[in-house]
């Protein structure tokens, strides 16, 4: 059945084509599809030879074309190549999806460790538990990088498949880093933690920035619970941090996209932390860092509320 | 880190509910350390974000230039397509010659500009910015080739012609499969218009060739739809494509049927008879 349809197609294409290629040439082309491809005769000097015909990369090099107007390939042949290449990209996407699901579940575990901070567990324990997952994340991303290395330069073709999971991962790393040091985890630092500081598979800057903003969303809740637990210094520190972060983000020129939307949300986080800081300060609960003379007078207030 | 171990000790001591003095000491200790750390954070934060701002500005500027180049490609490719539609029985050669000349100009001026703006990188990252232009160019180029030789201009040949546009040190812009296929889908719409036009010009055979060609493309693309990166867009195009195919088929049918009843009655001199009732019902 298959061969009858094929000859049918050939007849049709021959009737349209004023210069039909000979049947033997067609057979030659078809067999070239399954064997490793000959180099294109006019390959530019820098282009590295691709090892397989059926790579998911965009250029198909199934035959060498002579100069000027090439003899027309039968319609069918080109589409066969397309089917093969697109099939490869579908398979690649499935493999990517599998790793991304693992990234998502590791991130979930890390998040649940970080949530311990609201259950008043000691900070070192929270940090240790959460940092334990970073190694797994790093492995997951390295697997992702391996998959993508089969198709160089196509990072951004498939980037959407791991974008939101990466943003989440960055936000968890940044939150952990903040709890540990009170500082912002920078782009290159985040990349290092995830093992992503190589040129082929990096941490996209906008993913990083969105991740940081997701982290800032968590800070109002953190501050509120810290105050309830008796840490009255927290609001002032977080407020300072968020104010600096806001000032830093204001240096960026953004487009009207998701990143911009998240950045617009930052000022609401800032406001909520300001409100908590104000509540704590006017009730004289907060100690003032700059005037150490006040430390002693605050001591009395401290003793009333600590447990 | 020295500070964090001090804090660790303090937390452990705090949980044993030791007297206030330790707590006071703890908060003093940590706040002093914090002060030192936040000082460095502030300056490095600003520096870091200043470099992030530069990176984003570069990318966005590049994107804007690429969009502009893409728009020029779209506009001028459309002109080529309209030129091809001026074809008639008598002027085929000149029309196609001009169309091919204009198409070459599109490549030499506007596609070259796009290649220049891309500077050999971010082909996939900025694809959305230039994809419409490239699709329109594919449409124009394949239309010209079909009118000239009845064949489908294939992707490999198109890319071979583009590779000379770029600087040897840059990766060349290559039309990817997805843009080529999307361009082909649009081509079928233009071919439908061409077919109807040819029927009006009493070129039924030409129209039938178009019909066969479009049928083949539709058939081949049907298998590719679910494997595209964004199958949803392609699905809508396929529906439109099927409409186009059927419009051509119905037009050919109309002419064919009317011709068979026409010949014995009036003779073959009157060219306008086959049109009657055919063009009226067609929604272009």
Coordinates of C-alpha atoms in Angstrom, one line a residue:
Chain A
X1 CA 0.0 0.0 0.0
X2 CA 2.7 2.4 1.0
X3 CA 4.6 2.1 -2.3
X4 CA 1.5 2.7 -4.4
X5 CA 0.8 5.9 -2.6
X6 CA 4.4 7.0 -3.0
X7 CA 4.5 6.4 -6.7
X8 CA 1.2 8.3 -6.9
X9 CA 2.9 11.2 -5.2
X10 CA 5.8 11.1 -7.4
X11 CA 3.6 11.2 -10.5
X12 CA 1.8 14.3 -9.2
X13 CA 4.9 16.2 -8.3
X14 CA 6.4 15.3 -11.7
X15 CA 3.4 16.8 -13.4
X16 CA 3.8 20.1 -11.6
X17 CA 7.6 20.2 -11.9
X18 CA 8.9 21.2 -15.3
X19 CA 12.3 19.7 -14.4
X20 CA 11.6 16.5 -12.6
X21 CA 14.6 14.8 -11.0
X22 CA 15.3 11.3 -12.3
X23 CA 13.9 8.4 -10.2
X24 CA 17.4 7.2 -9.4
X25 CA 18.4 10.6 -8.0
X26 CA 15.2 10.5 -5.8
X27 CA 16.2 7.0 -4.5
X28 CA 19.6 8.3 -3.7
X29 CA 18.1 11.2 -1.7
X30 CA 15.8 8.9 0.2
X31 CA 18.6 6.6 1.3
X32 CA 20.6 9.6 2.3
X33 CA 18.0 10.3 5.0
X34 CA 18.8 7.2 6.9
X35 CA 22.6 7.3 6.5
X36 CA 24.8 9.9 8.2
X37 CA 24.5 13.0 6.0
X38 CA 27.2 14.2 3.7
X39 CA 28.4 17.7 4.5
X40 CA 26.7 20.5 2.6
X41 CA 29.0 21.6 -0.1
X42 CA 28.7 25.3 0.9
X43 CA 29.0 25.0 4.7
X44 CA 30.3 28.3 6.1
X45 CA 33.7 28.0 7.8
X46 CA 32.7 28.3 11.5
X47 CA 29.8 25.9 11.4
X48 CA 30.6 22.7 13.4
X49 CA 29.6 19.5 11.6
X50 CA 26.4 18.0 13.1
X51 CA 26.9 14.4 14.0
X52 CA 23.4 13.0 13.2
X53 CA 20.9 13.7 10.4
X54 CA 18.0 13.5 12.8
X55 CA 19.1 16.0 15.4
X56 CA 16.3 18.2 16.8
X57 CA 18.3 21.2 15.6
X58 CA 16.6 23.4 13.0
X59 CA 18.8 22.8 9.9
X60 CA 18.3 19.6 8.1
X61 CA 21.2 18.7 5.9
X62 CA 19.9 15.7 4.1
X63 CA 21.4 16.4 0.7
X64 CA 24.1 18.6 -0.8
X65 CA 22.5 21.2 -3.1
X66 CA 24.2 22.5 -6.2
X67 CA 24.5 26.2 -6.7
X68 CA 21.7 28.4 -8.2
X69 CA 18.2 26.9 -8.4
X70 CA 18.3 23.4 -7.0
X71 CA 16.3 20.6 -8.5
X72 CA 13.1 20.4 -6.5
X73 CA 12.8 17.7 -3.9
X74 CA 9.6 15.9 -4.0
X75 CA 7.2 17.5 -1.5
X76 CA 7.0 14.3 0.5
X77 CA 10.7 14.0 1.2
X78 CA 11.0 17.4 2.8
X79 CA 8.0 16.7 5.0
X80 CA 9.3 13.4 6.1
X81 CA 12.4 15.2 7.3
X82 CA 10.2 17.7 9.1
X83 CA 8.2 14.9 10.8
X84 CA 11.4 13.3 12.0
X85 CA 12.8 16.5 13.4
X86 CA 9.6 17.6 15.0
X87 CA 9.2 14.1 16.5
X88 CA 12.7 14.5 18.0
X89 CA 11.7 17.8 19.5
X90 CA 8.6 16.2 21.0
X91 CA 10.6 13.5 22.5
X92 CA 13.1 16.0 23.9
X93 CA 10.3 17.9 25.5
X94 CA 9.1 14.8 27.2
X95 CA 12.5 14.2 28.7
X96 CA 12.7 17.8 29.8
X97 CA 9.3 17.6 31.4
X98 CA 10.4 14.5 33.4
X99 CA 13.3 16.4 34.9
X100 CA 11.3 19.5 35.5
X101 CA 8.7 17.6 37.5
X102 CA 11.5 16.4 39.7
X103 CA 12.7 20.0 40.1
X104 CA 9.2 20.9 41.1
X105 CA 9.0 18.2 43.7
X106 CA 12.5 19.0 45.1
X107 CA 11.4 22.7 45.4
X108 CA 8.3 21.6 47.2
X109 CA 10.4 19.7 49.8
X110 CA 12.6 22.7 50.2
X111 CA 9.6 24.9 50.7
X112 CA 8.2 22.6 53.3
X113 CA 11.5 22.8 55.2
X114 CA 11.5 26.6 55.0
X115 CA 8.0 26.6 56.4
X116 CA 9.4 25.3 59.6
X117 CA 10.6 28.8 60.4
X118 CA 6.9 29.7 61.1
X119 CA 6.7 26.8 63.5
X120 CA 9.4 28.4 65.6
X121 CA 12.0 25.9 64.9
X122 CA 15.5 27.1 65.5
X123 CA 16.9 28.8 62.5
X124 CA 20.0 26.6 62.0
X125 CA 17.7 23.5 61.8
X126 CA 15.5 25.2 59.2
X127 CA 18.5 26.3 57.2
X128 CA 20.1 22.9 57.3
X129 CA 17.0 21.1 56.3
X130 CA 16.3 23.4 53.4
X131 CA 19.9 23.6 52.2
X132 CA 19.9 19.8 52.0
X133 CA 17.7 20.0 48.9
X134 CA 20.0 22.3 47.1
X135 CA 22.3 19.5 46.1
X136 CA 19.3 17.6 44.5
X137 CA 18.3 20.7 42.7
X138 CA 21.8 21.1 41.3
X139 CA 21.7 17.5 40.1
X140 CA 18.4 18.0 38.4
X141 CA 19.6 21.1 36.6
X142 CA 22.7 19.4 35.5
X143 CA 20.6 16.6 34.0
X144 CA 18.6 19.3 32.2
X145 CA 21.8 20.9 30.9
X146 CA 22.9 17.5 29.6
X147 CA 19.6 17.0 27.7
X148 CA 19.9 20.4 26.2
X149 CA 23.5 19.9 25.3
X150 CA 22.3 17.6 22.6
X151 CA 20.8 20.6 20.9
X152 CA 23.1 23.5 21.3
X153 CA 21.7 27.0 21.1
X154 CA 18.1 25.9 21.7
X155 CA 17.9 26.8 25.3
X156 CA 15.3 29.5 24.6
X157 CA 13.3 27.2 22.4
X158 CA 12.4 25.1 25.4
X159 CA 13.0 27.7 28.1
X160 CA 9.2 28.0 28.8
X161 CA 9.2 24.4 30.0
X162 CA 11.4 25.1 33.0
X163 CA 10.8 28.9 33.5
X164 CA 8.3 28.9 36.4
X165 CA 10.0 26.0 38.2
X166 CA 13.3 27.9 38.0
X167 CA 11.7 31.1 39.3
X168 CA 10.4 29.1 42.3
X169 CA 13.7 27.5 42.9
X170 CA 15.5 30.9 42.9
X171 CA 12.9 32.3 45.3
X172 CA 13.5 29.5 47.8
X173 CA 17.3 29.9 47.5
X174 CA 17.0 33.6 48.0
X175 CA 14.7 33.2 51.0
X176 CA 17.1 30.7 52.6
X177 CA 20.0 33.0 51.9
X178 CA 18.1 35.9 53.5
X179 CA 17.3 33.9 56.6
X180 CA 20.9 33.0 56.9
X181 CA 22.7 36.3 56.1
X182 CA 20.1 39.0 55.8
X183 CA 21.4 39.7 52.3
X184 CA 20.1 39.3 48.8
X185 CA 21.4 36.3 46.9
X186 CA 22.8 37.8 43.7
X187 CA 22.3 36.4 40.2
X188 CA 25.7 34.8 39.8
X189 CA 25.5 33.4 43.3
X190 CA 22.1 31.8 42.6
X191 CA 23.5 30.4 39.4
X192 CA 26.4 28.9 41.3
X193 CA 24.1 27.2 43.8
X194 CA 22.2 25.6 41.0
X195 CA 25.4 24.7 39.1
X196 CA 24.2 26.9 36.2
X197 CA 27.1 29.2 35.6
X198 CA 28.2 27.7 32.3
X199 CA 27.6 29.5 29.1
X200 CA 25.4 27.0 27.4
X201 CA 22.8 26.5 30.1
X202 CA 22.6 29.5 32.4
X203 CA 20.2 31.1 34.8
X204 CA 18.1 33.5 32.9
X205 CA 18.3 37.0 34.4
X206 CA 14.6 37.6 34.2
X207 CA 13.9 34.2 35.9
X208 CA 16.3 35.3 38.7
X209 CA 14.6 38.7 39.1
X210 CA 11.1 37.1 39.2
X211 CA 12.4 34.6 41.7
X212 CA 13.7 37.4 43.9
X213 CA 10.3 39.1 43.8
X214 CA 8.5 35.9 44.7
X215 CA 10.8 35.8 47.8
X216 CA 9.9 39.3 48.7
X217 CA 6.2 38.2 48.7
X218 CA 7.1 35.9 51.5
X219 CA 8.7 38.6 53.7
X220 CA 5.5 40.3 55.1
X221 CA 4.3 37.0 56.4
X222 CA 7.7 36.2 57.8
X223 CA 7.9 39.6 59.6
X224 CA 4.4 39.2 61.1
X225 CA 5.1 35.8 62.5
X226 CA 8.5 36.8 63.8
X227 CA 7.0 39.7 65.8
X228 CA 4.4 37.3 67.2
X229 CA 7.2 35.0 68.3
X230 CA 8.9 37.9 70.0
X231 CA 11.5 39.0 67.5
X232 CA 11.0 42.8 67.5
X233 CA 14.1 43.6 65.5
X234 CA 13.0 41.7 62.5
X235 CA 10.7 44.4 61.0
X236 CA 13.4 47.0 61.0
X237 CA 15.9 44.7 59.3
X238 CA 13.4 43.5 56.7
X239 CA 12.2 47.0 56.1
X240 CA 15.7 48.1 55.4
X241 CA 16.3 45.2 53.1
X242 CA 13.1 45.7 51.2
X243 CA 13.7 49.4 50.8
X244 CA 17.1 48.7 49.4
X245 CA 15.7 46.0 47.1
X246 CA 13.0 48.4 45.9
X247 CA 15.6 51.0 45.1
X248 CA 17.7 48.5 43.3
X249 CA 14.7 47.3 41.2
X250 CA 13.8 50.8 40.3
X251 CA 17.1 51.0 38.4
X252 CA 15.7 48.6 35.9
X253 CA 13.8 49.5 32.7
X254 CA 11.1 46.9 32.4
X255 CA 8.7 46.0 29.7
X256 CA 5.0 45.5 30.5
X257 CA 5.4 41.8 31.2
X258 CA 5.1 39.4 34.1
X259 CA 8.3 40.7 35.7
X260 CA 6.9 44.2 35.7
X261 CA 3.7 43.0 37.3
X262 CA 5.7 41.3 40.1
X263 CA 7.8 44.4 40.6
X264 CA 4.7 46.4 41.0
X265 CA 3.7 44.0 43.8
X266 CA 6.9 44.7 45.6
X267 CA 5.7 48.1 46.9
X268 CA 2.7 46.4 48.6
X269 CA 5.1 44.0 50.3
X270 CA 7.1 47.0 51.4
X271 CA 4.1 48.8 52.7
X272 CA 2.9 45.8 54.8
X273 CA 6.4 45.5 56.4
X274 CA 6.3 49.2 57.0
X275 CA 3.0 48.8 58.8
X276 CA 4.4 46.1 61.0
X277 CA 7.5 48.1 61.8
X278 CA 5.3 51.1 62.7
X279 CA 3.1 48.9 65.0
X280 CA 6.2 47.6 66.8
X281 CA 7.9 50.9 67.0
X282 CA 5.2 53.1 68.5
X283 CA 4.5 50.5 71.1
X284 CA 8.2 50.8 72.1
X285 CA 8.7 47.1 71.4
X286 CA 11.5 47.6 68.9
X287 CA 15.0 48.3 69.9
X288 CA 16.7 51.1 68.1
X289 CA 19.9 49.8 66.5
X290 CA 21.6 53.2 66.0
X291 CA 21.4 54.4 69.7
X292 CA 22.8 51.7 71.9
X293 CA 22.0 53.8 74.9
X294 CA 18.4 52.8 74.5
X295 CA 19.3 49.1 74.8
X296 CA 19.0 49.2 78.5
X297 CA 15.6 50.9 78.6
X298 CA 14.3 48.5 76.1
X299 CA 15.5 45.6 78.2
X300 CA 12.6 46.1 80.6
X301 CA 10.0 46.0 77.8
X302 CA 11.7 42.9 76.4
X303 CA 11.3 41.1 79.6
X304 CA 7.6 41.5 79.6
X305 CA 7.0 39.9 76.3
X306 CA 9.7 37.3 75.7
X307 CA 8.8 33.7 76.6
Chain B
X1 CA 31.2 32.0 58.8
X2 CA 32.1 33.4 62.1
X3 CA 28.9 35.5 62.6
X4 CA 26.5 32.6 61.9
X5 CA 28.2 30.3 64.4
X6 CA 27.9 33.0 67.0
X7 CA 24.3 33.4 66.2
X8 CA 23.8 29.6 66.4
X9 CA 25.3 29.5 69.9
X10 CA 23.1 32.4 70.9
X11 CA 19.9 30.7 69.6
X12 CA 20.8 27.5 71.5
X13 CA 21.4 29.5 74.7
X14 CA 18.2 31.4 74.2
X15 CA 16.2 28.3 74.0
X16 CA 17.5 27.3 77.4
X17 CA 15.7 30.5 78.7
X18 CA 18.8 32.0 80.2
X19 CA 18.6 35.6 81.8
X20 CA 18.0 38.8 79.7
X21 CA 21.6 39.7 79.7
X22 CA 22.4 37.0 77.2
X23 CA 19.4 38.0 75.1
X24 CA 20.6 41.6 75.2
X25 CA 24.1 40.5 74.3
X26 CA 22.6 38.4 71.5
X27 CA 20.7 41.2 69.9
X28 CA 23.6 43.5 70.2
X29 CA 25.9 41.0 68.7
X30 CA 23.7 40.2 65.8
X31 CA 22.8 43.8 65.1
X32 CA 26.4 44.9 65.1
X33 CA 27.2 42.1 62.7
X34 CA 24.2 42.9 60.6
X35 CA 25.3 46.5 60.4
X36 CA 28.6 45.4 58.8
X37 CA 26.9 43.1 56.4
X38 CA 24.2 45.4 55.3
X39 CA 26.8 48.1 54.5
X40 CA 28.4 45.8 52.0
X41 CA 25.0 44.6 50.8
X42 CA 23.9 48.0 49.9
X43 CA 26.8 48.9 47.6
X44 CA 27.0 45.5 46.0
X45 CA 23.3 45.4 45.5
X46 CA 23.4 48.6 43.6
X47 CA 26.3 47.5 41.5
X48 CA 24.7 44.2 40.8
X49 CA 21.4 45.7 39.8
X50 CA 23.2 48.3 37.7
X51 CA 24.7 45.5 35.7
X52 CA 21.3 43.7 35.5
X53 CA 19.9 47.0 34.2
X54 CA 22.6 47.1 31.5
X55 CA 21.9 43.5 30.4
X56 CA 18.1 44.1 30.2
X57 CA 18.5 47.3 28.3
X58 CA 20.8 45.7 25.8
X59 CA 18.4 42.8 25.3
X60 CA 15.3 45.1 25.0
X61 CA 17.0 47.5 22.6
X62 CA 18.0 44.6 20.5
X63 CA 14.5 43.2 20.6
X64 CA 13.0 46.5 19.5
X65 CA 15.4 46.7 16.5
X66 CA 14.6 43.2 15.6
X67 CA 10.8 44.0 15.7
X68 CA 11.3 47.0 13.4
X69 CA 13.4 44.9 10.9
X70 CA 10.7 42.2 11.0
X71 CA 8.0 44.8 10.2
X72 CA 9.9 46.0 7.2
X73 CA 10.2 42.4 6.0
X74 CA 6.5 41.9 6.4
X75 CA 5.5 45.0 4.6
X76 CA 7.8 44.4 1.6
X77 CA 7.1 40.8 1.3
X78 CA 3.4 41.6 1.2
X79 CA 4.2 43.9 -1.8
X80 CA 5.8 41.0 -3.5
X81 CA 2.7 38.9 -3.0
X82 CA 0.5 41.7 -4.3
X83 CA 2.8 41.9 -7.4
X84 CA 2.4 38.2 -8.0
X85 CA -1.4 38.6 -7.9
X86 CA -1.2 41.0 -10.8
X87 CA -0.5 38.0 -13.0
X88 CA -2.7 37.4 -16.0
X89 CA -2.6 35.3 -19.1
X90 CA -0.7 37.9 -21.1
X91 CA 1.9 39.3 -18.6
X92 CA 3.1 36.3 -16.7
X93 CA 6.8 36.7 -17.6
X94 CA 7.1 40.4 -16.7
X95 CA 5.1 40.2 -13.5
X96 CA 7.1 37.2 -12.2
X97 CA 10.3 38.9 -13.2
X98 CA 9.5 42.0 -11.2
X99 CA 8.3 39.9 -8.3
X100 CA 11.5 37.9 -8.2
X101 CA 13.5 41.1 -8.4
X102 CA 11.5 42.6 -5.5
X103 CA 11.9 39.5 -3.5
X104 CA 15.7 39.6 -4.0
X105 CA 15.5 43.2 -2.7
X106 CA 13.6 42.1 0.4
X107 CA 16.4 39.7 1.1
X108 CA 19.3 42.0 0.4
X109 CA 17.8 45.0 2.2
X110 CA 15.4 43.9 4.9
X111 CA 16.3 40.4 5.8
X112 CA 19.9 41.5 5.8
X113 CA 19.0 44.2 8.3
X114 CA 17.4 41.6 10.5
X115 CA 20.5 39.5 10.3
X116 CA 22.6 42.5 11.2
X117 CA 20.4 43.4 14.3
X118 CA 20.5 39.8 15.5
X119 CA 24.3 39.8 15.4
X120 CA 24.4 36.0 15.2
X121 CA 22.8 35.3 18.6
X122 CA 19.5 35.0 20.5
X123 CA 17.8 33.4 17.5
X124 CA 15.4 31.4 19.7
X125 CA 15.2 34.0 22.5
X126 CA 14.0 36.7 20.1
X127 CA 12.1 34.4 17.8
X128 CA 8.7 36.0 18.6
X129 CA 10.1 39.3 17.6
X130 CA 10.9 38.4 14.1
X131 CA 8.8 35.3 13.4
X132 CA 5.9 37.3 11.7
X133 CA 8.4 38.9 9.2
X134 CA 10.1 35.6 8.4
X135 CA 6.7 33.9 7.9
X136 CA 5.6 36.6 5.5
X137 CA 8.9 36.2 3.6
X138 CA 8.5 32.5 3.4
X139 CA 5.0 33.1 2.0
X140 CA 6.3 35.5 -0.6
X141 CA 9.2 33.4 -1.7
X142 CA 7.3 30.1 -1.9
X143 CA 4.5 31.9 -3.9
X144 CA 7.0 33.2 -6.4
X145 CA 8.7 29.8 -6.8
X146 CA 5.4 28.1 -7.3
X147 CA 4.3 30.5 -10.0
X148 CA 7.6 30.1 -11.7
X149 CA 8.0 26.4 -11.7
X150 CA 5.0 24.8 -9.9
X151 CA 7.2 23.4 -7.2
X152 CA 7.6 24.0 -3.5
X153 CA 10.6 26.1 -2.5
X154 CA 12.2 24.0 0.2
X155 CA 13.6 25.2 3.5
X156 CA 17.1 24.1 2.8
X157 CA 17.4 26.1 -0.3
X158 CA 16.0 29.2 1.4
X159 CA 18.5 28.8 4.2
X160 CA 21.3 28.3 1.8
X161 CA 20.5 31.7 0.2
X162 CA 20.4 33.4 3.6
X163 CA 23.7 32.1 4.9
X164 CA 25.6 34.6 2.8
X165 CA 23.9 37.5 4.5
X166 CA 25.7 37.3 7.8
X167 CA 29.1 38.3 8.9
X168 CA 31.4 35.2 8.7
X169 CA 32.1 35.5 12.4
X170 CA 28.4 35.3 13.3
X171 CA 26.1 32.3 13.2
X172 CA 23.8 32.8 10.2
X173 CA 20.1 33.3 10.6
X174 CA 18.4 30.2 9.6
X175 CA 14.7 30.0 9.1
X176 CA 13.5 27.3 11.5
X177 CA 11.0 24.6 10.7
X178 CA 8.2 26.2 12.7
X179 CA 8.4 29.5 10.9
X180 CA 8.6 27.7 7.5
X181 CA 5.6 25.6 8.2
X182 CA 3.6 28.6 9.5
X183 CA 4.6 30.5 6.4
X184 CA 3.4 27.6 4.2
X185 CA 0.1 27.6 5.9
X186 CA -0.3 31.3 4.9
X187 CA 0.9 30.5 1.4
X188 CA -2.2 28.3 0.9
X189 CA -4.4 31.3 1.5
X190 CA -2.7 33.3 -1.2
X191 CA -2.7 30.4 -3.6
X192 CA -6.5 30.2 -3.0
X193 CA -6.8 33.8 -4.1
X194 CA -4.6 33.1 -7.1
X195 CA -6.6 30.1 -8.1
X196 CA -9.9 32.0 -8.0
X197 CA -8.2 34.8 -10.0
X198 CA -6.9 32.3 -12.6
X199 CA -10.4 30.8 -13.0
X200 CA -11.7 34.3 -13.7
X201 CA -9.1 34.5 -16.4
X202 CA -10.2 31.2 -17.9
X203 CA -7.1 29.4 -16.8
X204 CA -8.8 26.3 -15.3
X205 CA -5.7 24.1 -15.7
X206 CA -3.5 26.5 -13.7
X207 CA -6.2 26.6 -11.0
X208 CA -6.3 22.8 -10.9
X209 CA -2.6 22.6 -10.5
X210 CA -2.9 25.0 -7.6
X211 CA -5.6 22.8 -6.2
X212 CA -3.5 19.7 -6.3
X213 CA -0.5 21.6 -4.8
X214 CA -2.6 23.0 -1.9
X215 CA -4.2 19.6 -1.2
X216 CA -0.7 18.1 -0.9
X217 CA 0.5 20.7 1.5
X218 CA -2.6 20.4 3.6
X219 CA -2.2 16.7 3.7
X220 CA 1.5 16.8 4.7
X221 CA 1.0 19.5 7.3
X222 CA -1.9 17.6 8.9
X223 CA 0.7 15.1 10.3
X224 CA 3.0 17.8 11.6
X225 CA 0.4 19.8 13.6
X226 CA 0.6 18.0 17.0
X227 CA 4.4 18.0 16.9
X228 CA 4.7 21.7 16.5
X229 CA 6.0 23.7 19.5
X230 CA 2.7 25.5 19.7
X231 CA 0.1 23.2 18.2
X232 CA -2.8 25.5 19.0
X233 CA -1.8 28.2 16.5
X234 CA -1.2 25.6 13.9
X235 CA -4.6 24.0 14.4
X236 CA -6.4 27.3 13.6
X237 CA -4.3 27.7 10.5
X238 CA -5.1 24.2 9.4
X239 CA -8.8 25.0 9.6
X240 CA -8.3 28.1 7.5
X241 CA -6.2 26.0 5.1
X242 CA -8.9 23.5 4.7
X243 CA -11.4 26.2 3.9
X244 CA -9.0 27.5 1.2
X245 CA -8.6 24.1 -0.3
X246 CA -12.4 23.6 -0.4
X247 CA -12.9 27.1 -1.9
X248 CA -10.5 26.2 -4.8
X249 CA -12.1 22.8 -5.2
X250 CA -15.6 24.3 -5.4
X251 CA -14.5 26.9 -7.8
X252 CA -12.9 24.3 -10.1
X253 CA -16.0 22.1 -9.8
X254 CA -18.1 25.0 -10.8
X255 CA -16.2 25.8 -13.9
X256 CA -15.8 22.1 -14.8
X257 CA -19.6 21.5 -14.6
X258 CA -20.6 24.6 -16.4
X259 CA -18.0 24.1 -19.2
X260 CA -19.5 20.7 -19.9
X261 CA -23.0 22.1 -20.4
X262 CA -21.7 25.2 -22.2
X263 CA -19.8 23.9 -25.2
X264 CA -22.5 22.2 -27.3
X265 CA -24.8 25.2 -27.0
X266 CA -22.8 28.3 -27.7
X267 CA -19.4 27.4 -29.1
X268 CA -16.0 28.1 -27.5
X269 CA -15.6 31.8 -28.4
X270 CA -17.1 33.5 -25.3
X271 CA -14.6 33.5 -22.5
X272 CA -16.9 35.0 -19.8
X273 CA -19.4 32.2 -19.7
X274 CA -17.5 29.9 -17.4
X275 CA -17.4 32.7 -14.8
X276 CA -21.2 32.9 -14.4
X277 CA -22.2 32.0 -10.9
X278 CA -18.7 30.9 -10.0
X279 CA -17.1 34.2 -8.7
X280 CA -20.3 35.4 -7.2
X281 CA -20.6 32.8 -4.4
X282 CA -16.9 32.8 -3.5
X283 CA -16.0 34.6 -0.3
X284 CA -12.5 35.8 -0.7

